[in-house]
Coordinates of C-alpha atoms in Angstrom, one line a residue:
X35 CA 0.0 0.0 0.0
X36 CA 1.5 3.5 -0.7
X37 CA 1.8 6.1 1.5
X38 CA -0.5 8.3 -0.3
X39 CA -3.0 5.7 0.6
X40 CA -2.3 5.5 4.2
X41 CA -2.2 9.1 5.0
X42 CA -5.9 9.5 2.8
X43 CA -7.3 6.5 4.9
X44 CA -6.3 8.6 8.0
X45 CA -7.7 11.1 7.2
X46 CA -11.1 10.2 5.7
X47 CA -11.9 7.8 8.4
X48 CA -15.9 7.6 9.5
X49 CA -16.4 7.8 12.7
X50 CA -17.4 3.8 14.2
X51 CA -16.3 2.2 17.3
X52 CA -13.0 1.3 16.1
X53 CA -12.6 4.4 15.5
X54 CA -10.2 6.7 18.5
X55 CA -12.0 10.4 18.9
X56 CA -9.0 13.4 19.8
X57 CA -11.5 15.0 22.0
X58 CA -12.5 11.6 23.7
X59 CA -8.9 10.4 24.7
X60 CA -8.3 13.9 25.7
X61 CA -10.8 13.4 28.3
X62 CA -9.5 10.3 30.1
X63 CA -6.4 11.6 30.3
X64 CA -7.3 14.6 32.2
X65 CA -9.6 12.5 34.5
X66 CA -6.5 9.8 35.0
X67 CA -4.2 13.3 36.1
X68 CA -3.4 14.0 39.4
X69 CA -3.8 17.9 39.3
X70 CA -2.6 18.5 42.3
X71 CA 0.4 17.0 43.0
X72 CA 3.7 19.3 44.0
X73 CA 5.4 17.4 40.3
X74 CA 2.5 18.5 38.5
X75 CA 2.4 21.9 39.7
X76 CA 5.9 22.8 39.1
X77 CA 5.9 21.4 36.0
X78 CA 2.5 23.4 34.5
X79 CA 4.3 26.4 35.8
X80 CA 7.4 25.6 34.2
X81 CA 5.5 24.3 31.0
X82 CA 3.7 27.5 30.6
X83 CA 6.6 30.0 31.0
X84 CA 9.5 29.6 28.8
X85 CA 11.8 32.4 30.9
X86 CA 10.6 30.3 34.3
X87 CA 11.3 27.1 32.7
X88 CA 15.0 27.9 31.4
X89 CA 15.7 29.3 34.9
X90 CA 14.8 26.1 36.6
X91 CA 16.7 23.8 34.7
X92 CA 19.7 26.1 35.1
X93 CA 18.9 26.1 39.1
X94 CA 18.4 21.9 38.9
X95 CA 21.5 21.9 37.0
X96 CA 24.1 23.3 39.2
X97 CA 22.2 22.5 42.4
X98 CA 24.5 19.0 43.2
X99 CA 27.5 21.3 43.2
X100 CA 26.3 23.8 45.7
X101 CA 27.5 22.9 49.0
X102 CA 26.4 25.2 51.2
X103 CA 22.9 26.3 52.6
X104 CA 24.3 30.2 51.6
X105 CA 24.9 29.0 47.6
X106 CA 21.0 27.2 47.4
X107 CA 19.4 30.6 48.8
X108 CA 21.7 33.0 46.8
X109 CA 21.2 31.0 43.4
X110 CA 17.3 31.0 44.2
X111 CA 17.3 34.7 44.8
X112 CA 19.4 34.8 41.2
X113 CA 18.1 32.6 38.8
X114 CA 14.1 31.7 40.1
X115 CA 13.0 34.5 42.6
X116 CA 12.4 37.0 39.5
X117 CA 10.0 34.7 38.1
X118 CA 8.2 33.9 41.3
X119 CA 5.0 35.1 40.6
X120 CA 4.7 32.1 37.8
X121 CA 5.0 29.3 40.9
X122 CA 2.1 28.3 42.1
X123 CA 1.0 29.7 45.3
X124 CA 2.1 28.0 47.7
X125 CA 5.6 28.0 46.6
X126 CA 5.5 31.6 45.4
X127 CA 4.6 33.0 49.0
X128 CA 7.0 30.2 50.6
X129 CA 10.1 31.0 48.3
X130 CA 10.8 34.5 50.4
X131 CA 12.3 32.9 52.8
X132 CA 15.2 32.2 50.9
X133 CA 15.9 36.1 51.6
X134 CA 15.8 35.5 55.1
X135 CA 19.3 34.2 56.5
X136 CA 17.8 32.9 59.6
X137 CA 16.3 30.2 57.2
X138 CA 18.6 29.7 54.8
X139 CA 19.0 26.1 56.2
X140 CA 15.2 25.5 56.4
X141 CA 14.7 26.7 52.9
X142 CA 17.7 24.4 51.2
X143 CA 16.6 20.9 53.0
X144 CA 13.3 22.0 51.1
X145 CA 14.4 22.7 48.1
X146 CA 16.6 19.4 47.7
X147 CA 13.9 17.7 48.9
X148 CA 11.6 18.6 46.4
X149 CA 14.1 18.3 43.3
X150 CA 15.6 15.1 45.1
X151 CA 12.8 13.6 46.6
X152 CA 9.4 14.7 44.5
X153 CA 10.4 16.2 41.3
X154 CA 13.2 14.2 40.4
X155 CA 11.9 10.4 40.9
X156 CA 8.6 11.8 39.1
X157 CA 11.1 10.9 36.2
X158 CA 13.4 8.5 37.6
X159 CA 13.5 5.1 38.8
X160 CA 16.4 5.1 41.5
X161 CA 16.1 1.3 43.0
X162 CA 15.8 -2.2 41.9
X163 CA 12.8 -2.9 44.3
X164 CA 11.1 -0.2 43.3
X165 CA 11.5 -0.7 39.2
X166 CA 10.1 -4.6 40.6
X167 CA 7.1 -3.0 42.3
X168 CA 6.6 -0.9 39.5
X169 CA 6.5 -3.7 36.9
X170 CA 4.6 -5.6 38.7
X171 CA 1.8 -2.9 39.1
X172 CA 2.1 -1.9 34.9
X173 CA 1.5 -5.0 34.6
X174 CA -1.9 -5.7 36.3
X175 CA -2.8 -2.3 34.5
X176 CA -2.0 -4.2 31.1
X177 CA 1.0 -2.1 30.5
X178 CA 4.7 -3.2 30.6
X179 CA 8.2 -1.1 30.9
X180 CA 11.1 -0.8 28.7
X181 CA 14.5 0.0 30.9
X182 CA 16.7 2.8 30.4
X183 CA 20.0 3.1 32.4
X184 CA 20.6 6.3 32.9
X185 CA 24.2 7.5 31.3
X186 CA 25.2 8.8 27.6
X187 CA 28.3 10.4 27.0
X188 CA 30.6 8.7 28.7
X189 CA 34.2 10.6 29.4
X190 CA 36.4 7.1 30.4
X191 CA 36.8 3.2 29.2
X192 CA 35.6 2.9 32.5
X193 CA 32.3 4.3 32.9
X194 CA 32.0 2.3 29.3
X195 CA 33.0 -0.5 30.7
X196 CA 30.4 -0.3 33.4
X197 CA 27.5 0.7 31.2
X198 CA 28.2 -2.5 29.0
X199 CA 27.9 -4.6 31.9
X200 CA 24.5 -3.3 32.8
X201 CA 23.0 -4.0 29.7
X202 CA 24.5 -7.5 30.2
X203 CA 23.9 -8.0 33.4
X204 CA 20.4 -7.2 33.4
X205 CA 19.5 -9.0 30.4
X206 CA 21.2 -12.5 32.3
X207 CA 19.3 -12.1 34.9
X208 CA 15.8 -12.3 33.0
X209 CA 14.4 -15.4 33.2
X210 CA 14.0 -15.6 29.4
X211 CA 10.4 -16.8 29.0
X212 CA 7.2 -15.2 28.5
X213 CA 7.8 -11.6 27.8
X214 CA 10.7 -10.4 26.7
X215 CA 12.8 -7.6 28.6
X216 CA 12.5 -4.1 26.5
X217 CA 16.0 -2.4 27.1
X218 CA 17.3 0.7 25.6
X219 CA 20.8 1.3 24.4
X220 CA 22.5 4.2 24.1
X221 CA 25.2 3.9 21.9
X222 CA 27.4 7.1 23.3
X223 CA 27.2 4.9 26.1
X224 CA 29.7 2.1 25.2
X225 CA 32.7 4.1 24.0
X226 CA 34.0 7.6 25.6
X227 CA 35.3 9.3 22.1
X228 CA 32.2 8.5 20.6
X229 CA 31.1 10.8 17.9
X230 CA 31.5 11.8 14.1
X231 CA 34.9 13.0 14.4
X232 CA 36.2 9.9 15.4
X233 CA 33.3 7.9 12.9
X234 CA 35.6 5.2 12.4
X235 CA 36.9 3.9 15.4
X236 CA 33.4 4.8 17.5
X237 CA 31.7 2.3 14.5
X238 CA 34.5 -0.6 15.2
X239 CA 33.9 -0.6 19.2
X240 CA 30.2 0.5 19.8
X241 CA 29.8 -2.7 17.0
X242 CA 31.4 -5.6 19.0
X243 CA 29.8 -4.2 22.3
X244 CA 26.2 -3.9 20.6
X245 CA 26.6 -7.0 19.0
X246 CA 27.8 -8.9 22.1
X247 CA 24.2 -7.2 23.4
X248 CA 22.3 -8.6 20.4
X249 CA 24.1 -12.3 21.2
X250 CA 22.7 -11.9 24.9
X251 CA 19.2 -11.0 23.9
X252 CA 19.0 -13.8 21.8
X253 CA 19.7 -16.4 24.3
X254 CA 18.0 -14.7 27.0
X255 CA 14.7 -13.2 25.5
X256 CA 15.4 -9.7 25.3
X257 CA 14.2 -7.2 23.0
X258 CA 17.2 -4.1 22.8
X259 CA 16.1 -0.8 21.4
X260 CA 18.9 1.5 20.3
X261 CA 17.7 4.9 21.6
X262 CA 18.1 8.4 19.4
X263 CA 20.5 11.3 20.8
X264 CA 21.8 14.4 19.4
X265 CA 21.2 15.4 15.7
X266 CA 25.3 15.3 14.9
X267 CA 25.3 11.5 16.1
X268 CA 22.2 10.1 13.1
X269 CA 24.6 9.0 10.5
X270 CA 26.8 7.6 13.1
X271 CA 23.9 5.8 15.2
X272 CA 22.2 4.6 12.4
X273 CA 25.1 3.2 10.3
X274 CA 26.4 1.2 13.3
X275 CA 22.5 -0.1 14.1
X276 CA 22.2 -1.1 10.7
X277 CA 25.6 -3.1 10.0
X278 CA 24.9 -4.8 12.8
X279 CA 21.4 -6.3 12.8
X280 CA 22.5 -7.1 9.3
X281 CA 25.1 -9.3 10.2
X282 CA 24.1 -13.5 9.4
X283 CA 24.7 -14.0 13.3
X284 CA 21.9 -11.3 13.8
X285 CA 19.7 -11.3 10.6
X286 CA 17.1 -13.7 12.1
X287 CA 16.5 -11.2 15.4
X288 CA 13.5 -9.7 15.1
X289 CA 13.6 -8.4 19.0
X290 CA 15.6 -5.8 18.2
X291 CA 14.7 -1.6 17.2
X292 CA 16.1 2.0 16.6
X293 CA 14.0 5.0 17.7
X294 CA 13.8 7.3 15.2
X295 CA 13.1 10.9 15.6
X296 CA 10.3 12.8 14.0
X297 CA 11.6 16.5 15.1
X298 CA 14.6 16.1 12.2
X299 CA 13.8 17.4 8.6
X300 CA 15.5 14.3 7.4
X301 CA 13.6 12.4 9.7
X302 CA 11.5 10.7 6.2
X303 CA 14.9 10.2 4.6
X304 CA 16.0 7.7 7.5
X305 CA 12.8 6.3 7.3
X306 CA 13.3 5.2 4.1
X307 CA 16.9 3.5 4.8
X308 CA 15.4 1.9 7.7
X309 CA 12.8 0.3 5.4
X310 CA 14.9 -0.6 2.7
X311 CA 17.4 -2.3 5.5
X312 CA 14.4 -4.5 7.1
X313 CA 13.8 -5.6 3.4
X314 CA 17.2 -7.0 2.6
X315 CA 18.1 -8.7 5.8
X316 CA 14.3 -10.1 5.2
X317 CA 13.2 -10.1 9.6
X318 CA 11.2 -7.0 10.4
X319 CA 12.3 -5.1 13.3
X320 CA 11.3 -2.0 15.1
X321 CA 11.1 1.4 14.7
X322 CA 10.5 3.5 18.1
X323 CA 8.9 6.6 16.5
X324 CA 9.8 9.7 18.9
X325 CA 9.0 13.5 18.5
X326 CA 12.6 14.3 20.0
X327 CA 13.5 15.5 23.3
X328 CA 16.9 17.3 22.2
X329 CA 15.2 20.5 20.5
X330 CA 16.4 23.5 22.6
X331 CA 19.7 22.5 22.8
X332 CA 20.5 21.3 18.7
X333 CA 18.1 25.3 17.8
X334 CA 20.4 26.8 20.4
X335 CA 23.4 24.8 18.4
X336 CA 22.4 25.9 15.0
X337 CA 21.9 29.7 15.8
X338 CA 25.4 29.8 17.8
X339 CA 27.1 28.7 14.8
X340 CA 24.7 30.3 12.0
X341 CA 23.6 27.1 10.8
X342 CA 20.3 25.9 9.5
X343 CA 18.0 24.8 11.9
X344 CA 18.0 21.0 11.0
X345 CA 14.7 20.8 13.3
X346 CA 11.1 21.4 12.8
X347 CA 10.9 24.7 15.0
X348 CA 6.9 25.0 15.4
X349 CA 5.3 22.4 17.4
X350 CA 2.4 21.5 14.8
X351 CA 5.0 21.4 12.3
X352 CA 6.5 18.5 14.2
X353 CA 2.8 16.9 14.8
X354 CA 2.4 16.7 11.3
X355 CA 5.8 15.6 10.0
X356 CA 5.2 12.7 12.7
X357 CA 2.1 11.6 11.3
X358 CA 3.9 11.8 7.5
X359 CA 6.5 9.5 9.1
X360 CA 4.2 7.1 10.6
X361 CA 2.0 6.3 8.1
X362 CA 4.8 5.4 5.7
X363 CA 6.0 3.2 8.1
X364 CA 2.9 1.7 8.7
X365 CA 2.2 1.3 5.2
X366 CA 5.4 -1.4 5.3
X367 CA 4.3 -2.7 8.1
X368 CA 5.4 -6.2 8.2
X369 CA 8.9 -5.2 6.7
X370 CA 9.3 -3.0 9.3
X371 CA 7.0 -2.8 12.3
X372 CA 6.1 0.9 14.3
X373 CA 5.5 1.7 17.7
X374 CA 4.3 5.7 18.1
X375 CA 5.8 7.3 21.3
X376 CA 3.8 10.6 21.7
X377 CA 1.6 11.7 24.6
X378 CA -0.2 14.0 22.2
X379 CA -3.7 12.9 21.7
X380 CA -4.4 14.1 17.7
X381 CA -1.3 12.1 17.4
X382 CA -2.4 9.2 19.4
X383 CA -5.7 8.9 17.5
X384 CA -4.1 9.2 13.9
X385 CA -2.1 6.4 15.0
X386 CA -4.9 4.6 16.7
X387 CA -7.7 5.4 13.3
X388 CA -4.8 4.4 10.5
X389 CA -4.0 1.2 11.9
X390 CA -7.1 0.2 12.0
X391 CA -8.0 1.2 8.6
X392 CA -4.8 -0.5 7.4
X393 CA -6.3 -3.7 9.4
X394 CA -2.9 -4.1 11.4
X395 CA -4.8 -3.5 14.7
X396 CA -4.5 -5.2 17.5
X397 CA -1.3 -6.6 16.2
X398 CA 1.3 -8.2 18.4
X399 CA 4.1 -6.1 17.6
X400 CA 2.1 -2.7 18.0
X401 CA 2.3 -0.7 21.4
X402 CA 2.3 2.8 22.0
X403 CA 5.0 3.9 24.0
X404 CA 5.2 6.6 26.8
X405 CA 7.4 8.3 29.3
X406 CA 7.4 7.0 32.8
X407 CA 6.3 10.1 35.3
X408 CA 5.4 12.4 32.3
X409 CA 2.9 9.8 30.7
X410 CA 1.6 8.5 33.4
X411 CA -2.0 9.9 32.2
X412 CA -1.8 8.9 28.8
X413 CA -0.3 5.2 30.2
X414 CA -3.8 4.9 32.4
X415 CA -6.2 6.5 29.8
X416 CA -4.7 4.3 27.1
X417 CA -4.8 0.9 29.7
X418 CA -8.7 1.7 30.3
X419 CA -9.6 1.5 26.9
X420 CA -7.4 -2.4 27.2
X421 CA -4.6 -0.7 24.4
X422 CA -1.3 -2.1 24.8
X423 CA 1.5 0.4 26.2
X424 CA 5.3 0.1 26.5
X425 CA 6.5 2.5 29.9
X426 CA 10.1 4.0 28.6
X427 CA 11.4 3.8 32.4
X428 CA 15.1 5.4 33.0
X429 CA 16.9 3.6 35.8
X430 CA 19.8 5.0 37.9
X431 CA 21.1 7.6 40.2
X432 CA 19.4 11.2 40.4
X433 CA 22.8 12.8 39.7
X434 CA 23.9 10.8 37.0
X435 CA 20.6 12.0 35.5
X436 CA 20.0 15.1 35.3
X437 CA 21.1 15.5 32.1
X438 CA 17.5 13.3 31.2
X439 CA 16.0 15.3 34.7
X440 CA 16.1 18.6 32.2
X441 CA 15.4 17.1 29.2
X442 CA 11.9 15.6 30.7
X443 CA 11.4 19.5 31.9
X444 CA 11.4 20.5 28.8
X445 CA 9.3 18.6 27.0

């Protein structure tokens, strides 16, 4: 089927019950939202001022290397006290005591504790039992998790090292029957001089450790996702991804993906390669289709150096380009398979209505994917109506992740 066909069949759908209303899912998921909570607060405040928002994540960011009750209240008082009147209330009247020395201590065990304590692990997974307890309740919802360690750009063969042996170690320890166990790879993850700059020898390394990832998974009933990063590592990322699944010992492995990021311009153009990579090695695999949570930082990039913005800059530009890129992909569907990752709910419904049309739904290898913390309405709204959902679920220290802490702000 082309994907002139797919995109018209999306979009001349009759309303029937197989048929996912916008305006309906919207609905569930603002009765499955806690309102209320200090997480959500913060980040509706943050999420509806851009000069509040950047101010935060600069305040998150250096807020580990403060070590004194003196540098928390001064950097409040600098970075997030001018925007104070975009905090909810109860934090807008509380934050002037950050000005008050004889509560400086008071006012910095607060503040860590509600980065540290309530805002961070709104994102974050920090502990074994807990990611246990949390499976185990996705999965009485219907709902299952995909693991992400926290930790990409690596600086030392050690911190490599370590990384590798997480993705190991965790995938030895699954008990290999039933379902699998979703894991995403990052590839800047397995070598410290990763990049395009040094294309060559980043290929040769991250391609023995991902393959000895692949060889795992395949005994042990794992299905490895290699995640998207910044816009200057695509070629390199998807050259190495590639190569590899197209190797005889890995051309059979059909638990294997790449996410792909509908934010890049070029975004279609990978498609394509993607497509015509599935055909030849002849086992489908899949392709995580993401909106892209690297957008600030790659604009900021481009207009620091003069460059064209490689990115969609408008939001609905994005929207659209998304549903372009899925509907090709879902009109191979059985060369390649698709899973949409969006908490947007025109975008969830196009996805929802096309399959459908297509008559690929409810398919095995479909899922929609969401962000653990951030899509935890979209996760319950989508498990009421008995749709299968994937929880992307990052795994690791609050420190070490930070660097995905901001990027969840952001979105």
């Amino acid at each position: 089927m082309s994907v002139k066909k797919a995109a018209e069949l999306s979009q001349n759908t009759e309303r029937s019950d197989k048929v996912m209303d916008a305006d309906f899912f919207r609905k569930a998921i603002k009765e499955a939202r806690h309102r209320f909570s200090v997480p959500t607060m913060l980040l509706r405040a943050a999420g509806n001022d851009h000069n509040l928002r950047m101010k935060m994540l600069e305040f998150i960011d250096v807020l580990p290397a403060l070590c004194s009750s003196r540098e928390v209240c001064e950097r409040f008082i600098m970075l997030i006290a001018p925007h104070r009147h975009k905090l909810p209330s109860f934090l807008k009247y509380g934050s002037y005591i950050f000005s008050v020395p004889l509560f400086e201590g008071v006012a910095s065990r607060v503040t860590r504790w509600i980065v540290y304590e309530k805002l961070a692990p709104y994102f974050i997974v920090t502990g074994g039992e807990t990611l246990a307890s949390l499976k185990e309740l996705y999965r009485s919802e219907g709902a299952r998790i995909s693991v992400d360690f926290l930790g990409e750009l690596v600086t030392s063969d050690r911190e490599a090292s370590h990384f590798l042996e997480l993705y190991c170690s965790a995938i030895q320890a699954h008990e290999g029957e039933g379902e699998p166990l979703h894991i995403s790879v990052k590839l800047s993850s397995l070598y410290p001089f990763f990049g395009p700059e040094n294309y060559n020898e980043s290929k040769r390394v991250v391609s023995q450790s991902l393959a000895k990832i692949l060889q795992l998974a395949q005994k042990h009933n794992a299905f490895i996702t290699v995640d998207a990063e910044q816009y200057a590592f695509r070629h390199l990322v998807e050259d190495i991804f590639c190569d590899t699944i197209s190797d005889e010992r890995f051309k059979g492995l059909e638990h294997v993906g790449i996410a792909l990021q509908a934010y890049r311009k070029d975004s279609l153009r990978s498609a394509s390669r993607l497509v015509a990579v599935a055909r030849s090695r002849g086992t489908p695999f899949t392709i995580r289709l993401v909106k892209g949570a690297y957008w600030d930082t790659e604009v900021a990039l481009a207009e620091q150096n003069n460059w064209p913005t490689p990115l969609f800059v408008k939001k609905h530009e994005t929207d659209e380009h998304f549903k372009r890129v899925f509907a090709f992909l879902a009109a191979h569907w059985g060369i390649v398979y698709v899973s949409p990752a969006t908490h947007n709910p025109e975008s969830i419904a196009h996805a929802y209505n096309l399959m459908n049309e297509l008559g690929r739904f409810p398919d095995k290898h479909f899922t929609f994917q969401v962000l653990y913390g951030l899509g935890e309405p979209v996760r319950k709204a989508l498990c009421q109506m008995r749709l299968p959902v994937l929880v992307y679920t990052p795994v690791g220290a609050i420190e070490g992740g930070m660097a995905y802490f901001a990027r969840r702000i952001l979105e």
